[in-house]
């Protein structure tokens, strides 16, 4: 028969395992510094799905990270996520000056279904969406600067 001390140790270990699976947020993988715009968008959406606001902010410009509701209190659950395999040039002519300041600007389309708090998305309905990514030079990593349709 196991001793009380052994049973206590097993109980503490089991409690630790249960608690380690509760609370906190999952960790999402950071894309490599030379990731393409679609890879950055995929990393961002994976971070949002994992509840990892730090990882989402790491692939965002500071302005986008500060204003993104999905990084600040919204709790979307995403499914049927499809990120386009390529990106297209984005015309900044009618964009705010902050976006026009970037040398390279690309757009990545996404389709997804949002459940939970989608910050204005229709829930449980496939939606078209997109992300604007920016960088100054080929040596810089792509970062998400805006999101929206079109």
mmCIF file of N, CA and C in Angstrom:
data_model
loop_
_atom_site.group_PDB
_atom_site.id
_atom_site.type_symbol
_atom_site.label_atom_id
_atom_site.label_comp_id
_atom_site.label_asym_id
_atom_site.label_seq_id
_atom_site.Cartn_x
_atom_site.Cartn_y
_atom_site.Cartn_z
ATOM 1 N N UNK A 1 0.856 -1.171 0.000
ATOM 2 C CA UNK A 1 0.000 0.000 0.000
ATOM 3 C C UNK A 1 0.904 1.237 0.000
ATOM 4 N N UNK A 2 0.632 2.241 -0.881
ATOM 5 C CA UNK A 2 1.461 3.429 -0.942
ATOM 6 C C UNK A 2 1.348 4.233 0.348
ATOM 7 N N UNK A 3 2.455 4.874 0.685
ATOM 8 C CA UNK A 3 2.459 5.697 1.891
ATOM 9 C C UNK A 3 1.691 6.992 1.648
ATOM 10 N N UNK A 4 1.317 7.659 2.729
ATOM 11 C CA UNK A 4 0.609 8.943 2.631
ATOM 12 C C UNK A 4 1.484 9.956 1.910
ATOM 13 N N UNK A 5 2.784 9.893 2.159
ATOM 14 C CA UNK A 5 3.707 10.832 1.518
ATOM 15 C C UNK A 5 3.734 10.629 0.002
ATOM 16 N N UNK A 6 3.739 9.377 -0.440
ATOM 17 C CA UNK A 6 3.745 9.077 -1.877
ATOM 18 C C UNK A 6 2.434 9.531 -2.515
ATOM 19 N N UNK A 7 1.309 9.280 -1.855
ATOM 20 C CA UNK A 7 0.021 9.714 -2.380
ATOM 21 C C UNK A 7 -0.054 11.238 -2.464
ATOM 22 N N UNK A 8 0.497 11.924 -1.460
ATOM 23 C CA UNK A 8 0.511 13.384 -1.476
ATOM 24 C C UNK A 8 1.331 13.890 -2.662
ATOM 25 N N UNK A 9 2.485 13.265 -2.906
ATOM 26 C CA UNK A 9 3.339 13.665 -4.035
ATOM 27 C C UNK A 9 2.635 13.466 -5.366
ATOM 28 N N UNK A 10 1.947 12.354 -5.523
ATOM 29 C CA UNK A 10 1.202 12.085 -6.759
ATOM 30 C C UNK A 10 0.091 13.117 -6.916
ATOM 31 N N UNK A 11 -0.583 13.448 -5.832
ATOM 32 C CA UNK A 11 -1.656 14.444 -5.876
ATOM 33 C C UNK A 11 -1.138 15.818 -6.269
ATOM 34 N N UNK A 12 0.003 16.221 -5.721
ATOM 35 C CA UNK A 12 0.594 17.519 -6.070
ATOM 36 C C UNK A 12 0.984 17.531 -7.542
ATOM 37 N N UNK A 13 1.581 16.449 -8.018
ATOM 38 C CA UNK A 13 1.961 16.353 -9.425
ATOM 39 C C UNK A 13 0.731 16.440 -10.322
ATOM 40 N N UNK A 14 -0.330 15.729 -9.992
ATOM 41 C CA UNK A 14 -1.549 15.759 -10.804
ATOM 42 C C UNK A 14 -2.161 17.157 -10.804
ATOM 43 N N UNK A 15 -2.183 17.806 -9.646
ATOM 44 C CA UNK A 15 -2.725 19.160 -9.573
ATOM 45 C C UNK A 15 -1.901 20.112 -10.436
ATOM 46 N N UNK A 16 -0.595 19.960 -10.406
ATOM 47 C CA UNK A 16 0.275 20.799 -11.236
ATOM 48 C C UNK A 16 -0.004 20.609 -12.718
ATOM 49 N N UNK A 17 -0.221 19.378 -13.127
ATOM 50 C CA UNK A 17 -0.527 19.111 -14.530
ATOM 51 C C UNK A 17 -1.866 19.718 -14.933
ATOM 52 N N UNK A 18 -2.856 19.623 -14.067
ATOM 53 C CA UNK A 18 -4.166 20.202 -14.361
ATOM 54 C C UNK A 18 -4.059 21.715 -14.453
ATOM 55 N N UNK A 19 -3.396 22.342 -13.488
ATOM 56 C CA UNK A 19 -3.282 23.799 -13.483
ATOM 57 C C UNK A 19 -2.448 24.327 -14.633
ATOM 58 N N UNK A 20 -1.479 23.565 -15.095
ATOM 59 C CA UNK A 20 -0.662 24.044 -16.213
ATOM 60 C C UNK A 20 -1.471 24.126 -17.496
ATOM 61 N N UNK A 21 -2.572 23.404 -17.574
ATOM 62 C CA UNK A 21 -3.427 23.469 -18.747
ATOM 63 C C UNK A 21 -4.522 24.517 -18.634
ATOM 64 N N UNK A 22 -4.587 25.219 -17.516
ATOM 65 C CA UNK A 22 -5.620 26.224 -17.305
ATOM 66 C C UNK A 22 -5.031 27.619 -17.372
ATOM 67 N N UNK A 23 -5.844 28.558 -17.791
ATOM 68 C CA UNK A 23 -5.436 29.957 -17.770
ATOM 69 C C UNK A 23 -4.293 30.219 -18.707
ATOM 70 N N UNK A 24 -3.817 31.461 -18.695
ATOM 71 C CA UNK A 24 -2.712 31.828 -19.561
ATOM 72 C C UNK A 24 -3.119 31.723 -21.007
ATOM 73 N N UNK A 25 -2.172 31.932 -21.871
ATOM 74 C CA UNK A 25 -2.487 31.822 -23.287
ATOM 75 C C UNK A 25 -1.500 30.882 -23.938
ATOM 76 N N UNK A 26 -1.943 30.295 -25.006
ATOM 77 C CA UNK A 26 -1.076 29.414 -25.763
ATOM 78 C C UNK A 26 -0.031 30.266 -26.456
ATOM 79 N N UNK A 27 1.009 29.641 -26.904
ATOM 80 C CA UNK A 27 2.064 30.377 -27.582
ATOM 81 C C UNK A 27 2.014 30.051 -29.068
ATOM 82 N N UNK A 28 2.087 31.093 -29.865
ATOM 83 C CA UNK A 28 2.080 30.909 -31.312
ATOM 84 C C UNK A 28 3.509 31.035 -31.829
ATOM 85 N N UNK A 29 3.785 30.409 -32.946
ATOM 86 C CA UNK A 29 5.121 30.452 -33.537
ATOM 87 C C UNK A 29 5.333 31.741 -34.301
ATOM 88 N N UNK A 30 6.492 32.335 -34.118
ATOM 89 C CA UNK A 30 6.857 33.537 -34.877
ATOM 90 C C UNK A 30 7.350 33.105 -36.255
ATOM 91 N N UNK A 31 6.993 33.855 -37.285
ATOM 92 C CA UNK A 31 7.499 33.510 -38.614
ATOM 93 C C UNK A 31 8.966 33.928 -38.732
ATOM 94 N N UNK A 32 9.703 33.375 -39.665
ATOM 95 C CA UNK A 32 11.091 33.820 -39.856
ATOM 96 C C UNK A 32 11.113 35.280 -40.307
ATOM 97 N N UNK A 33 12.204 35.963 -40.083
ATOM 98 C CA UNK A 33 12.324 37.382 -40.449
ATOM 99 C C UNK A 33 12.114 37.612 -41.948
ATOM 100 N N UNK A 34 12.403 36.607 -42.775
ATOM 101 C CA UNK A 34 12.231 36.769 -44.221
ATOM 102 C C UNK A 34 10.894 36.190 -44.719
ATOM 103 N N UNK A 35 9.932 36.052 -43.814
ATOM 104 C CA UNK A 35 8.630 35.485 -44.175
ATOM 105 C C UNK A 35 7.930 36.365 -45.206
ATOM 106 N N UNK A 36 7.193 35.717 -46.086
ATOM 107 C CA UNK A 36 6.398 36.423 -47.095
ATOM 108 C C UNK A 36 5.175 37.051 -46.420
ATOM 109 N N UNK A 37 4.533 38.016 -47.084
ATOM 110 C CA UNK A 37 3.311 38.589 -46.504
ATOM 111 C C UNK A 37 2.251 37.534 -46.131
ATOM 112 N N UNK A 38 1.960 36.541 -46.988
ATOM 113 C CA UNK A 38 0.984 35.533 -46.549
ATOM 114 C C UNK A 38 1.437 34.746 -45.309
ATOM 115 N N UNK A 39 2.729 34.470 -45.193
ATOM 116 C CA UNK A 39 3.226 33.762 -44.004
ATOM 117 C C UNK A 39 3.045 34.613 -42.745
ATOM 118 N N UNK A 40 3.251 35.914 -42.867
ATOM 119 C CA UNK A 40 3.070 36.811 -41.723
ATOM 120 C C UNK A 40 1.598 36.853 -41.323
ATOM 121 N N UNK A 41 0.709 36.928 -42.294
ATOM 122 C CA UNK A 41 -0.726 36.935 -41.990
ATOM 123 C C UNK A 41 -1.122 35.629 -41.315
ATOM 124 N N UNK A 42 -0.631 34.508 -41.805
ATOM 125 C CA UNK A 42 -0.938 33.206 -41.194
ATOM 126 C C UNK A 42 -0.441 33.176 -39.743
ATOM 127 N N UNK A 43 0.770 33.688 -39.494
ATOM 128 C CA UNK A 43 1.308 33.724 -38.132
ATOM 129 C C UNK A 43 0.447 34.607 -37.231
ATOM 130 N N UNK A 44 -0.005 35.740 -37.760
ATOM 131 C CA UNK A 44 -0.873 36.638 -37.002
ATOM 132 C C UNK A 44 -2.194 35.935 -36.639
ATOM 133 N N UNK A 45 -2.834 35.310 -37.614
ATOM 134 C CA UNK A 45 -4.109 34.641 -37.352
ATOM 135 C C UNK A 45 -3.935 33.464 -36.394
ATOM 136 N N UNK A 46 -2.815 32.750 -36.504
ATOM 137 C CA UNK A 46 -2.530 31.671 -35.554
ATOM 138 C C UNK A 46 -2.374 32.232 -34.141
ATOM 139 N N UNK A 47 -1.701 33.396 -34.025
ATOM 140 C CA UNK A 47 -1.510 34.024 -32.718
ATOM 141 C C UNK A 47 -2.853 34.469 -32.134
ATOM 142 N N UNK A 48 -3.701 35.065 -32.964
ATOM 143 C CA UNK A 48 -5.025 35.488 -32.500
ATOM 144 C C UNK A 48 -5.812 34.276 -32.024
ATOM 145 N N UNK A 49 -5.779 33.205 -32.799
ATOM 146 C CA UNK A 49 -6.510 31.994 -32.430
ATOM 147 C C UNK A 49 -5.980 31.414 -31.120
ATOM 148 N N UNK A 50 -4.669 31.515 -30.893
ATOM 149 C CA UNK A 50 -4.057 30.981 -29.672
ATOM 150 C C UNK A 50 -4.227 31.927 -28.486
ATOM 151 N N UNK A 51 -4.737 33.146 -28.730
ATOM 152 C CA UNK A 51 -4.851 34.124 -27.652
ATOM 153 C C UNK A 51 -3.512 34.713 -27.260
ATOM 154 N N UNK A 52 -2.537 34.673 -28.168
ATOM 155 C CA UNK A 52 -1.183 35.151 -27.895
ATOM 156 C C UNK A 52 -1.021 36.567 -28.449
ATOM 157 N N UNK A 53 -1.433 37.558 -27.656
ATOM 158 C CA UNK A 53 -1.378 38.950 -28.099
ATOM 159 C C UNK A 53 0.048 39.417 -28.370
ATOM 160 N N UNK A 54 1.015 38.912 -27.613
ATOM 161 C CA UNK A 54 2.411 39.301 -27.845
ATOM 162 C C UNK A 54 2.890 38.843 -29.219
ATOM 163 N N UNK A 55 2.536 37.630 -29.601
ATOM 164 C CA UNK A 55 2.939 37.123 -30.919
ATOM 165 C C UNK A 55 2.229 37.884 -32.026
ATOM 166 N N UNK A 56 0.960 38.236 -31.823
ATOM 167 C CA UNK A 56 0.230 39.028 -32.822
ATOM 168 C C UNK A 56 0.858 40.409 -32.959
ATOM 169 N N UNK A 57 1.225 41.021 -31.858
ATOM 170 C CA UNK A 57 1.859 42.344 -31.895
ATOM 171 C C UNK A 57 3.226 42.293 -32.558
ATOM 172 N N UNK A 58 3.921 41.175 -32.423
ATOM 173 C CA UNK A 58 5.259 41.049 -32.997
ATOM 174 C C UNK A 58 5.250 41.079 -34.520
ATOM 175 N N UNK A 59 4.128 40.749 -35.150
ATOM 176 C CA UNK A 59 4.031 40.775 -36.611
ATOM 177 C C UNK A 59 3.183 41.954 -37.093
ATOM 178 N N UNK A 60 2.945 42.911 -36.191
ATOM 179 C CA UNK A 60 2.151 44.098 -36.498
ATOM 180 C C UNK A 60 3.020 45.342 -36.336
ATOM 181 N N UNK A 61 2.645 46.419 -37.037
ATOM 182 C CA UNK A 61 3.269 47.701 -36.734
ATOM 183 C C UNK A 61 2.741 48.143 -35.370
ATOM 184 N N UNK A 62 3.469 49.001 -34.660
ATOM 185 C CA UNK A 62 2.964 49.457 -33.364
ATOM 186 C C UNK A 62 1.578 50.106 -33.455
ATOM 187 N N UNK A 63 1.329 50.888 -34.488
ATOM 188 C CA UNK A 63 0.020 51.524 -34.632
ATOM 189 C C UNK A 63 -1.096 50.517 -34.799
ATOM 190 N N UNK A 64 -0.853 49.461 -35.587
ATOM 191 C CA UNK A 64 -1.881 48.435 -35.767
ATOM 192 C C UNK A 64 -2.074 47.639 -34.486
ATOM 193 N N UNK A 65 -0.980 47.276 -33.840
ATOM 194 C CA UNK A 65 -1.081 46.510 -32.593
ATOM 195 C C UNK A 65 -1.871 47.280 -31.542
ATOM 196 N N UNK A 66 -1.682 48.597 -31.493
ATOM 197 C CA UNK A 66 -2.391 49.415 -30.508
ATOM 198 C C UNK A 66 -3.885 49.525 -30.786
ATOM 199 N N UNK A 67 -4.283 49.462 -32.052
ATOM 200 C CA UNK A 67 -5.686 49.680 -32.402
ATOM 201 C C UNK A 67 -6.453 48.412 -32.750
ATOM 202 N N UNK A 68 -5.789 47.289 -32.839
ATOM 203 C CA UNK A 68 -6.428 46.037 -33.257
ATOM 204 C C UNK A 68 -7.299 45.470 -32.140
ATOM 205 N N UNK A 69 -8.626 45.426 -32.326
ATOM 206 C CA UNK A 69 -9.482 44.901 -31.255
ATOM 207 C C UNK A 69 -9.212 43.432 -30.945
ATOM 208 N N UNK A 70 -8.718 42.686 -31.911
ATOM 209 C CA UNK A 70 -8.431 41.275 -31.650
ATOM 210 C C UNK A 70 -7.235 41.112 -30.725
ATOM 211 N N UNK A 71 -6.423 42.144 -30.571
ATOM 212 C CA UNK A 71 -5.299 42.095 -29.641
ATOM 213 C C UNK A 71 -5.642 42.762 -28.309
ATOM 214 N N UNK A 72 -6.862 43.285 -28.191
ATOM 215 C CA UNK A 72 -7.230 44.031 -26.985
ATOM 216 C C UNK A 72 -8.647 43.717 -26.538
ATOM 217 N N UNK A 73 -8.846 42.558 -25.965
ATOM 218 C CA UNK A 73 -10.111 42.258 -25.327
ATOM 219 C C UNK A 73 -11.119 41.473 -26.148
ATOM 220 N N UNK A 74 -11.060 41.544 -27.448
ATOM 221 C CA UNK A 74 -11.970 40.753 -28.258
ATOM 222 C C UNK A 74 -11.489 39.307 -28.220
ATOM 223 N N UNK A 75 -12.377 38.381 -28.296
ATOM 224 C CA UNK A 75 -11.983 36.972 -28.201
ATOM 225 C C UNK A 75 -12.575 36.173 -29.357
ATOM 226 N N UNK A 76 -12.098 36.440 -30.584
ATOM 227 C CA UNK A 76 -12.666 35.706 -31.711
ATOM 228 C C UNK A 76 -12.172 34.262 -31.753
ATOM 229 N N UNK A 77 -12.986 33.405 -32.227
ATOM 230 C CA UNK A 77 -12.587 32.036 -32.559
ATOM 231 C C UNK A 77 -12.724 31.960 -34.062
ATOM 232 N N UNK A 78 -11.680 31.542 -34.700
ATOM 233 C CA UNK A 78 -11.626 31.513 -36.158
ATOM 234 C C UNK A 78 -11.658 30.082 -36.647
ATOM 235 N N UNK A 79 -12.352 29.875 -37.746
ATOM 236 C CA UNK A 79 -12.332 28.553 -38.378
ATOM 237 C C UNK A 79 -12.418 28.750 -39.882
ATOM 238 N N UNK A 80 -12.158 27.710 -40.607
ATOM 239 C CA UNK A 80 -12.174 27.744 -42.069
ATOM 240 C C UNK A 80 -11.332 28.905 -42.603
ATOM 241 N N UNK A 81 -10.158 29.095 -42.000
ATOM 242 C CA UNK A 81 -9.275 30.190 -42.392
ATOM 243 C C UNK A 81 -8.504 29.801 -43.645
ATOM 244 N N UNK A 82 -8.552 30.667 -44.638
ATOM 245 C CA UNK A 82 -7.795 30.470 -45.864
ATOM 246 C C UNK A 82 -7.058 31.766 -46.184
ATOM 247 N N UNK A 83 -5.745 31.696 -46.219
ATOM 248 C CA UNK A 83 -4.902 32.844 -46.540
ATOM 249 C C UNK A 83 -4.408 32.656 -47.964
ATOM 250 N N UNK A 84 -4.546 33.695 -48.796
ATOM 251 C CA UNK A 84 -4.085 33.577 -50.183
ATOM 252 C C UNK A 84 -2.600 33.227 -50.204
ATOM 253 N N UNK A 85 -2.191 32.532 -51.230
ATOM 254 C CA UNK A 85 -0.803 32.090 -51.344
ATOM 255 C C UNK A 85 0.134 33.206 -51.785
ATOM 256 N N UNK A 86 -0.429 34.296 -52.268
ATOM 257 C CA UNK A 86 0.416 35.402 -52.710
ATOM 258 C C UNK A 86 -0.171 36.716 -52.224
ATOM 259 N N UNK A 87 0.523 37.791 -52.536
ATOM 260 C CA UNK A 87 0.056 39.118 -52.165
ATOM 261 C C UNK A 87 0.071 39.994 -53.404
ATOM 262 N N UNK A 88 -0.649 41.104 -53.318
ATOM 263 C CA UNK A 88 -0.706 42.031 -54.446
ATOM 264 C C UNK A 88 -0.237 43.410 -53.988
ATOM 265 N N UNK A 89 0.278 44.222 -54.914
ATOM 266 C CA UNK A 89 0.649 45.589 -54.541
ATOM 267 C C UNK A 89 -0.586 46.337 -54.041
ATOM 268 N N UNK A 90 -0.379 47.235 -53.114
ATOM 269 C CA UNK A 90 -1.472 48.011 -52.530
ATOM 270 C C UNK A 90 -1.228 49.482 -52.830
ATOM 271 N N UNK A 91 -2.207 50.120 -53.456
ATOM 272 C CA UNK A 91 -2.093 51.528 -53.806
ATOM 273 C C UNK A 91 -2.424 52.384 -52.590
ATOM 274 N N UNK A 92 -1.459 53.155 -52.121
ATOM 275 C CA UNK A 92 -1.653 53.974 -50.926
ATOM 276 C C UNK A 92 -2.077 55.408 -51.248
ATOM 277 N N UNK A 93 -2.397 55.711 -52.519
ATOM 278 C CA UNK A 93 -2.706 57.087 -52.913
ATOM 279 C C UNK A 93 -3.804 57.721 -52.057
ATOM 280 N N UNK A 94 -4.811 56.976 -51.683
ATOM 281 C CA UNK A 94 -5.887 57.542 -50.867
ATOM 282 C C UNK A 94 -5.799 57.103 -49.406
ATOM 283 N N UNK A 95 -4.655 56.589 -49.020
ATOM 284 C CA UNK A 95 -4.446 56.117 -47.649
ATOM 285 C C UNK A 95 -3.956 57.253 -46.758
ATOM 286 N N UNK A 96 -4.061 57.080 -45.447
ATOM 287 C CA UNK A 96 -3.505 58.069 -44.523
ATOM 288 C C UNK A 96 -1.991 58.217 -44.731
ATOM 289 N N UNK A 97 -1.433 59.388 -44.398
ATOM 290 C CA UNK A 97 0.007 59.617 -44.580
ATOM 291 C C UNK A 97 0.893 58.566 -43.907
ATOM 292 N N UNK A 98 0.464 58.052 -42.758
ATOM 293 C CA UNK A 98 1.281 57.044 -42.073
ATOM 294 C C UNK A 98 1.493 55.807 -42.935
ATOM 295 N N UNK A 99 0.501 55.438 -43.714
ATOM 296 C CA UNK A 99 0.643 54.278 -44.595
ATOM 297 C C UNK A 99 1.435 54.645 -45.846
ATOM 298 N N UNK A 100 1.278 55.860 -46.324
ATOM 299 C CA UNK A 100 2.011 56.310 -47.506
ATOM 300 C C UNK A 100 3.509 56.409 -47.246
ATOM 301 N N UNK A 101 3.921 56.472 -46.004
ATOM 302 C CA UNK A 101 5.336 56.624 -45.657
ATOM 303 C C UNK A 101 6.155 55.355 -45.906
ATOM 304 N N UNK A 102 5.493 54.236 -46.081
ATOM 305 C CA UNK A 102 6.198 52.970 -46.283
ATOM 306 C C UNK A 102 6.602 52.820 -47.740
ATOM 307 N N UNK A 103 7.790 52.265 -47.957
ATOM 308 C CA UNK A 103 8.311 52.067 -49.314
ATOM 309 C C UNK A 103 7.641 50.901 -50.030
ATOM 310 N N UNK A 104 7.355 49.830 -49.291
ATOM 311 C CA UNK A 104 6.761 48.633 -49.883
ATOM 312 C C UNK A 104 5.468 48.305 -49.138
ATOM 313 N N UNK A 105 4.389 48.137 -49.905
ATOM 314 C CA UNK A 105 3.080 47.874 -49.312
ATOM 315 C C UNK A 105 2.400 46.775 -50.128
ATOM 316 N N UNK A 106 1.949 45.736 -49.450
ATOM 317 C CA UNK A 106 1.300 44.593 -50.102
ATOM 318 C C UNK A 106 -0.018 44.290 -49.402
ATOM 319 N N UNK A 107 -0.921 43.621 -50.147
ATOM 320 C CA UNK A 107 -2.238 43.245 -49.630
ATOM 321 C C UNK A 107 -2.399 41.738 -49.730
ATOM 322 N N UNK A 108 -2.899 41.132 -48.653
ATOM 323 C CA UNK A 108 -3.127 39.685 -48.608
ATOM 324 C C UNK A 108 -4.599 39.444 -48.299
ATOM 325 N N UNK A 109 -5.264 38.659 -49.147
ATOM 326 C CA UNK A 109 -6.678 38.348 -48.914
ATOM 327 C C UNK A 109 -6.826 37.098 -48.052
ATOM 328 N N UNK A 110 -7.915 37.100 -47.304
ATOM 329 C CA UNK A 110 -8.211 36.019 -46.370
ATOM 330 C C UNK A 110 -9.712 35.748 -46.428
ATOM 331 N N UNK A 111 -10.084 34.486 -46.281
ATOM 332 C CA UNK A 111 -11.475 34.156 -45.983
ATOM 333 C C UNK A 111 -11.458 33.407 -44.661
ATOM 334 N N UNK A 112 -12.459 33.676 -43.846
ATOM 335 C CA UNK A 112 -12.525 33.037 -42.537
ATOM 336 C C UNK A 112 -13.942 33.110 -42.005
ATOM 337 N N UNK A 113 -14.205 32.265 -41.049
ATOM 338 C CA UNK A 113 -15.471 32.282 -40.335
ATOM 339 C C UNK A 113 -15.144 32.598 -38.889
ATOM 340 N N UNK A 114 -15.827 33.606 -38.356
ATOM 341 C CA UNK A 114 -15.589 34.043 -36.987
ATOM 342 C C UNK A 114 -16.727 33.542 -36.110
ATOM 343 N N UNK A 115 -16.374 32.963 -34.979
ATOM 344 C CA UNK A 115 -17.352 32.627 -33.956
ATOM 345 C C UNK A 115 -16.912 33.347 -32.695
ATOM 346 N N UNK A 116 -17.785 33.539 -31.773
ATOM 347 C CA UNK A 116 -17.445 34.307 -30.577
ATOM 348 C C UNK A 116 -17.466 35.783 -30.905
ATOM 349 N N UNK A 117 -16.709 36.553 -30.158
ATOM 350 C CA UNK A 117 -16.662 38.006 -30.340
ATOM 351 C C UNK A 117 -15.817 38.325 -31.559
ATOM 352 N N UNK A 118 -16.453 38.686 -32.639
ATOM 353 C CA UNK A 118 -15.740 38.951 -33.869
ATOM 354 C C UNK A 118 -15.525 40.410 -34.174
ATOM 355 N N UNK A 119 -15.824 41.290 -33.258
ATOM 356 C CA UNK A 119 -15.596 42.724 -33.443
ATOM 357 C C UNK A 119 -16.215 43.237 -34.735
ATOM 358 N N UNK A 120 -17.470 42.946 -34.924
ATOM 359 C CA UNK A 120 -18.167 43.459 -36.087
ATOM 360 C C UNK A 120 -18.351 42.451 -37.203
ATOM 361 N N UNK A 121 -17.689 41.331 -37.140
ATOM 362 C CA UNK A 121 -17.900 40.288 -38.137
ATOM 363 C C UNK A 121 -19.243 39.634 -37.908
ATOM 364 N N UNK A 122 -19.882 39.219 -38.985
ATOM 365 C CA UNK A 122 -21.055 38.370 -38.850
ATOM 366 C C UNK A 122 -20.552 37.022 -38.361
ATOM 367 N N UNK A 123 -21.144 36.519 -37.311
ATOM 368 C CA UNK A 123 -20.656 35.259 -36.760
ATOM 369 C C UNK A 123 -21.213 34.069 -37.510
ATOM 370 N N UNK A 124 -20.394 33.063 -37.594
ATOM 371 C CA UNK A 124 -20.735 31.792 -38.242
ATOM 372 C C UNK A 124 -21.070 31.930 -39.719
ATOM 373 N N UNK A 125 -20.556 32.974 -40.357
ATOM 374 C CA UNK A 125 -20.755 33.199 -41.790
ATOM 375 C C UNK A 125 -19.372 33.434 -42.410
ATOM 376 N N UNK A 126 -19.027 32.739 -43.479
ATOM 377 C CA UNK A 126 -17.731 32.992 -44.109
ATOM 378 C C UNK A 126 -17.616 34.459 -44.541
ATOM 379 N N UNK A 127 -16.474 35.063 -44.263
ATOM 380 C CA UNK A 127 -16.245 36.468 -44.584
ATOM 381 C C UNK A 127 -14.956 36.630 -45.377
ATOM 382 N N UNK A 128 -14.969 37.569 -46.313
ATOM 383 C CA UNK A 128 -13.756 37.960 -47.004
ATOM 384 C C UNK A 128 -13.109 39.094 -46.233
ATOM 385 N N UNK A 129 -11.815 39.083 -46.138
ATOM 386 C CA UNK A 129 -11.086 40.063 -45.350
ATOM 387 C C UNK A 129 -9.710 40.214 -45.986
ATOM 388 N N UNK A 130 -8.948 41.148 -45.502
ATOM 389 C CA UNK A 130 -7.607 41.319 -46.030
ATOM 390 C C UNK A 130 -6.729 42.101 -45.081
ATOM 391 N N UNK A 131 -5.440 42.005 -45.305
ATOM 392 C CA UNK A 131 -4.444 42.671 -44.471
ATOM 393 C C UNK A 131 -3.459 43.411 -45.352
ATOM 394 N N UNK A 132 -3.101 44.626 -44.929
ATOM 395 C CA UNK A 132 -2.099 45.438 -45.597
ATOM 396 C C UNK A 132 -0.803 45.282 -44.807
ATOM 397 N N UNK A 133 0.241 44.874 -45.517
ATOM 398 C CA UNK A 133 1.547 44.683 -44.885
ATOM 399 C C UNK A 133 2.542 45.676 -45.450
ATOM 400 N N UNK A 134 3.480 46.091 -44.612
ATOM 401 C CA UNK A 134 4.424 47.137 -44.989
ATOM 402 C C UNK A 134 5.845 46.790 -44.571
ATOM 403 N N UNK A 135 6.779 47.421 -45.274
ATOM 404 C CA UNK A 135 8.178 47.428 -44.873
ATOM 405 C C UNK A 135 8.874 48.512 -45.690
ATOM 406 N N UNK A 136 10.054 48.913 -45.244
ATOM 407 C CA UNK A 136 10.789 49.950 -45.966
ATOM 408 C C UNK A 136 11.710 49.356 -47.036
ATOM 409 N N UNK A 137 12.440 48.302 -46.689
ATOM 410 C CA UNK A 137 13.403 47.709 -47.628
ATOM 411 C C UNK A 137 13.227 46.203 -47.678
ATOM 412 N N UNK A 138 13.865 45.585 -48.667
ATOM 413 C CA UNK A 138 13.816 44.119 -48.784
ATOM 414 C C UNK A 138 14.417 43.424 -47.567
ATOM 415 N N UNK A 139 15.294 44.111 -46.844
ATOM 416 C CA UNK A 139 15.941 43.518 -45.669
ATOM 417 C C UNK A 139 15.037 43.547 -44.435
ATOM 418 N N UNK A 140 13.969 44.343 -44.464
ATOM 419 C CA UNK A 140 13.071 44.463 -43.315
ATOM 420 C C UNK A 140 12.010 43.371 -43.345
ATOM 421 N N UNK A 141 11.531 42.953 -42.178
ATOM 422 C CA UNK A 141 10.420 41.994 -42.150
ATOM 423 C C UNK A 141 9.102 42.696 -42.479
ATOM 424 N N UNK A 142 8.182 41.958 -43.067
ATOM 425 C CA UNK A 142 6.841 42.473 -43.325
ATOM 426 C C UNK A 142 6.088 42.569 -42.009
ATOM 427 N N UNK A 143 5.274 43.619 -41.866
ATOM 428 C CA UNK A 143 4.437 43.808 -40.670
ATOM 429 C C UNK A 143 3.044 44.233 -41.105
ATOM 430 N N UNK A 144 2.031 43.774 -40.386
ATOM 431 C CA UNK A 144 0.651 44.148 -40.678
ATOM 432 C C UNK A 144 0.429 45.577 -40.196
ATOM 433 N N UNK A 145 -0.104 46.423 -41.091
ATOM 434 C CA UNK A 145 -0.341 47.825 -40.766
ATOM 435 C C UNK A 145 -1.824 48.189 -40.764
ATOM 436 N N UNK A 146 -2.639 47.439 -41.484
ATOM 437 C CA UNK A 146 -4.084 47.699 -41.559
ATOM 438 C C UNK A 146 -4.794 46.408 -41.912
ATOM 439 N N UNK A 147 -6.097 46.433 -41.674
ATOM 440 C CA UNK A 147 -6.940 45.301 -42.034
ATOM 441 C C UNK A 147 -8.270 45.826 -42.536
ATOM 442 N N UNK A 148 -8.900 45.056 -43.380
ATOM 443 C CA UNK A 148 -10.216 45.437 -43.867
ATOM 444 C C UNK A 148 -10.551 44.734 -45.150
ATOM 445 N N UNK A 149 -11.685 45.063 -45.687
ATOM 446 C CA UNK A 149 -12.152 44.466 -46.939
ATOM 447 C C UNK A 149 -11.665 45.322 -48.084
ATOM 448 N N UNK A 150 -11.275 44.660 -49.187
ATOM 449 C CA UNK A 150 -10.942 45.398 -50.388
ATOM 450 C C UNK A 150 -9.543 45.722 -50.502
#
